[in-house]
Amino acid sequence: MAEYKPQAPFSVPFKISTPTVATVKGVPTKTYTDGETVYFGTFRTFGGTESTKDGLYSVIDTATLETWYTPVLKADCRVNLLESGEVYEVVGTPEDIQKRHQYMKARLQAVKGGA
């Protein structure tokens, strides 16, 4: 079996924000705490993902992140890109590539404000 090697150097700095869930007036509310550690990885966008829902066409800003394995990065975390200030939410469970705890890959979706 061939060993996995990243295609590009891990040159994009980011921090991981972890959620804390608190109940406010009976409604569970997530707040995110920024981590102190700076991680590096590869970050790629592919022009977004096209979606049609209820007849409304939209493009969802999606990306993939490859980085060194860390148990901190989980399905409910956010990734803060340090150079651009963009924030992405992890979609699904990040993949521990070849289950070796060396590299991991996560799918991300942009967090945008709006009405």
Tab-separated table of C-alpha atoms in Angstrom:
chain	number	residue	atom	x	y	z
A	1	MET	CA	0.000	0.000	0.000
A	2	ALA	CA	1.326	3.418	-0.975
A	3	GLU	CA	1.844	5.880	1.833
A	4	TYR	CA	-0.107	9.147	1.575
A	5	LYS	CA	1.933	12.296	0.925
A	6	PRO	CA	0.391	15.783	0.723
A	7	GLN	CA	0.396	17.339	-2.759
A	8	ALA	CA	1.384	20.827	-1.548
A	9	PRO	CA	3.282	22.240	1.437
A	10	PHE	CA	1.314	23.164	4.558
A	11	SER	CA	1.694	26.928	4.187
A	12	VAL	CA	-1.711	28.391	5.147
A	13	PRO	CA	-1.879	29.462	8.836
A	14	PHE	CA	-5.157	28.945	10.712
A	15	LYS	CA	-6.601	28.616	14.198
A	16	ILE	CA	-9.330	26.263	15.356
A	17	SER	CA	-12.358	27.565	17.286
A	18	THR	CA	-14.136	25.028	19.477
A	19	PRO	CA	-17.825	25.334	20.406
A	20	THR	CA	-19.390	25.542	23.825
A	21	VAL	CA	-23.132	24.921	24.045
A	22	ALA	CA	-25.119	26.841	26.662
A	23	THR	CA	-28.875	26.933	27.150
A	24	VAL	CA	-30.223	30.482	26.981
A	25	LYS	CA	-33.956	30.842	27.756
A	26	GLY	CA	-34.447	27.166	26.923
A	27	VAL	CA	-32.664	27.352	23.561
A	28	PRO	CA	-29.268	25.677	23.057
A	29	THR	CA	-26.805	28.325	21.819
A	30	LYS	CA	-23.285	27.735	20.513
A	31	THR	CA	-20.449	30.094	21.290
A	32	TYR	CA	-16.991	29.593	19.839
A	33	THR	CA	-13.710	29.947	21.714
A	34	ASP	CA	-10.647	30.742	19.632
A	35	GLY	CA	-7.698	28.462	20.223
A	36	GLU	CA	-4.219	29.802	20.919
A	37	THR	CA	-2.331	27.347	18.699
A	38	VAL	CA	-1.535	28.262	15.088
A	39	TYR	CA	-1.751	25.310	12.684
A	40	PHE	CA	-0.622	25.103	9.069
A	41	GLY	CA	-2.238	23.270	6.172
A	42	THR	CA	-3.274	23.424	2.541
A	43	PHE	CA	-6.521	25.209	1.778
A	44	ARG	CA	-8.331	24.792	-1.548
A	45	THR	CA	-11.609	26.176	-2.826
A	46	PHE	CA	-13.228	24.947	-6.011
A	47	GLY	CA	-15.539	27.823	-6.912
A	48	GLY	CA	-18.184	26.672	-4.468
A	49	THR	CA	-20.907	24.060	-4.618
A	50	GLU	CA	-24.054	24.739	-6.642
A	51	SER	CA	-27.346	24.154	-4.863
A	52	THR	CA	-31.014	24.491	-5.823
A	53	LYS	CA	-33.495	24.514	-2.950
A	54	ASP	CA	-37.160	25.446	-3.293
A	55	GLY	CA	-36.429	26.713	-6.808
A	56	LEU	CA	-33.719	29.089	-5.554
A	57	TYR	CA	-30.267	28.668	-7.076
A	58	SER	CA	-27.256	29.435	-4.882
A	59	VAL	CA	-23.545	28.781	-4.714
A	60	ILE	CA	-22.233	27.652	-1.325
A	61	ASP	CA	-18.610	28.608	-0.608
A	62	THR	CA	-16.893	25.279	0.139
A	63	ALA	CA	-13.259	24.268	0.608
A	64	THR	CA	-11.001	21.406	1.689
A	65	LEU	CA	-8.294	21.596	4.309
A	66	GLU	CA	-5.394	19.161	4.666
A	67	THR	CA	-3.179	19.432	7.727
A	68	TRP	CA	-1.214	17.510	10.303
A	69	TYR	CA	-3.407	15.305	12.484
A	70	THR	CA	-4.836	16.973	15.573
A	71	PRO	CA	-7.642	15.621	17.756
A	72	VAL	CA	-8.806	19.230	18.316
A	73	LEU	CA	-10.318	19.514	14.804
A	74	LYS	CA	-13.790	17.949	14.971
A	75	ALA	CA	-17.105	18.096	13.148
A	76	ASP	CA	-18.513	21.053	15.110
A	77	CYS	CA	-15.399	23.281	15.023
A	78	ARG	CA	-14.618	26.352	12.965
A	79	VAL	CA	-11.414	27.183	11.083
A	80	ASN	CA	-10.210	30.806	11.123
A	81	LEU	CA	-7.840	31.670	8.269
A	82	LEU	CA	-5.296	34.094	9.711
A	83	GLU	CA	-4.244	35.840	6.494
A	84	SER	CA	-7.725	36.674	5.175
A	85	GLY	CA	-9.854	36.565	8.337
A	86	GLU	CA	-12.343	34.204	6.676
A	87	VAL	CA	-14.173	31.723	8.899
A	88	TYR	CA	-15.214	28.245	7.772
A	89	GLU	CA	-17.206	25.576	9.581
A	90	VAL	CA	-16.209	21.912	9.427
A	91	VAL	CA	-18.809	19.881	7.499
A	92	GLY	CA	-18.975	16.247	8.581
A	93	THR	CA	-16.240	14.406	10.438
A	94	PRO	CA	-12.637	15.158	9.385
A	95	GLU	CA	-10.847	12.185	7.865
A	96	ASP	CA	-7.821	10.685	9.637
A	97	ILE	CA	-5.998	9.688	6.437
A	98	GLN	CA	-5.082	5.988	6.484
A	99	LYS	CA	-5.929	5.985	10.239
A	100	ARG	CA	-2.282	6.736	11.032
A	101	HIS	CA	-2.776	9.951	13.088
A	102	GLN	CA	-0.335	11.741	10.784
A	103	TYR	CA	-2.442	13.743	8.296
A	104	MET	CA	-6.093	14.723	8.171
A	105	LYS	CA	-8.512	16.193	5.642
A	106	ALA	CA	-11.670	18.182	6.351
A	107	ARG	CA	-14.440	19.604	4.206
A	108	LEU	CA	-15.369	23.179	5.077
A	109	GLN	CA	-18.215	25.610	4.391
A	110	ALA	CA	-17.931	29.398	4.729
A	111	VAL	CA	-19.675	31.083	7.649
A	112	LYS	CA	-21.374	34.193	6.352
A	113	GLY	CA	-23.526	36.777	8.051
A	114	GLY	CA	-26.902	37.631	6.643
A	115	ALA	CA	-30.544	38.276	7.294
